[in-house]
Amino acid sequence: QDPSGILWVRLRYRGLSQHQDFRTVTMLPTGNGGEYEATIPGGDIDPKFDLMYLFEAMDTAGNGKIYPDLERETPYVVVKVEGGG
């Protein structure tokens, strides 16, 4: 949430391989407060690698934020993929 309003929220993801490029999915409001959701297409998940993702958000004033915050923690989340790394 942001007092100026949210312009967009994006989910960025790729396999835990530096040979893969990040893909981006626009997250849409769920209608439940400040909640957003997105679906990663199953075909984008390579079973040879675990999945890493992060969120990007921009408010209507042009301020951006990435979560997880690089200054506080690892700047991505890793999800175990069955058969993955």
JSON list of C-alpha atoms in Angstrom, two decimals, residues 6-13 22-27 36 53-59 63-68 75:
[
{"chain": "A", "resi": 6, "resn": "ILE", "atom": "CA", "xyz": [-0.04, 1.84, -6.53]},
{"chain": "A", "resi": 7, "resn": "LEU", "atom": "CA", "xyz": [0.73, 2.22, -10.23]},
{"chain": "A", "resi": 8, "resn": "TRP", "atom": "CA", "xyz": [1.83, -1.39, -10.80]},
{"chain": "A", "resi": 9, "resn": "VAL", "atom": "CA", "xyz": [3.17, -4.53, -9.12]},
{"chain": "A", "resi": 10, "resn": "ARG", "atom": "CA", "xyz": [5.23, -7.11, -10.98]},
{"chain": "A", "resi": 11, "resn": "LEU", "atom": "CA", "xyz": [6.48, -10.60, -10.21]},
{"chain": "A", "resi": 12, "resn": "ARG", "atom": "CA", "xyz": [9.93, -11.36, -11.66]},
{"chain": "A", "resi": 13, "resn": "TYR", "atom": "CA", "xyz": [11.12, -14.97, -11.72]},
{"chain": "A", "resi": 22, "resn": "PHE", "atom": "CA", "xyz": [14.11, -13.20, -15.68]},
{"chain": "A", "resi": 23, "resn": "ARG", "atom": "CA", "xyz": [10.51, -13.25, -16.87]},
{"chain": "A", "resi": 24, "resn": "THR", "atom": "CA", "xyz": [7.91, -10.77, -15.69]},
{"chain": "A", "resi": 25, "resn": "VAL", "atom": "CA", "xyz": [4.23, -11.18, -14.86]},
{"chain": "A", "resi": 26, "resn": "THR", "atom": "CA", "xyz": [2.04, -8.18, -14.01]},
{"chain": "A", "resi": 27, "resn": "MET", "atom": "CA", "xyz": [0.28, -8.73, -10.70]},
{"chain": "A", "resi": 36, "resn": "TYR", "atom": "CA", "xyz": [-2.17, -8.56, -5.56]},
{"chain": "A", "resi": 53, "resn": "TYR", "atom": "CA", "xyz": [11.41, -14.74, -7.56]},
{"chain": "A", "resi": 54, "resn": "LEU", "atom": "CA", "xyz": [11.10, -11.16, -6.37]},
{"chain": "A", "resi": 55, "resn": "PHE", "atom": "CA", "xyz": [8.51, -8.40, -6.47]},
{"chain": "A", "resi": 56, "resn": "GLU", "atom": "CA", "xyz": [8.76, -4.91, -7.97]},
{"chain": "A", "resi": 57, "resn": "ALA", "atom": "CA", "xyz": [6.24, -2.16, -7.23]},
{"chain": "A", "resi": 58, "resn": "MET", "atom": "CA", "xyz": [5.84, 1.44, -8.37]},
{"chain": "A", "resi": 59, "resn": "ASP", "atom": "CA", "xyz": [3.56, 4.05, -6.85]},
{"chain": "A", "resi": 63, "resn": "ASN", "atom": "CA", "xyz": [8.74, 5.71, -6.25]},
{"chain": "A", "resi": 64, "resn": "GLY", "atom": "CA", "xyz": [9.80, 2.12, -6.71]},
{"chain": "A", "resi": 65, "resn": "LYS", "atom": "CA", "xyz": [10.50, -0.73, -4.34]},
{"chain": "A", "resi": 66, "resn": "ILE", "atom": "CA", "xyz": [11.82, -4.26, -4.66]},
{"chain": "A", "resi": 67, "resn": "TYR", "atom": "CA", "xyz": [11.01, -7.05, -2.21]},
{"chain": "A", "resi": 68, "resn": "PRO", "atom": "CA", "xyz": [12.93, -8.69, -0.69]},
{"chain": "A", "resi": 75, "resn": "PRO", "atom": "CA", "xyz": [17.04, -9.98, -2.82]}
]
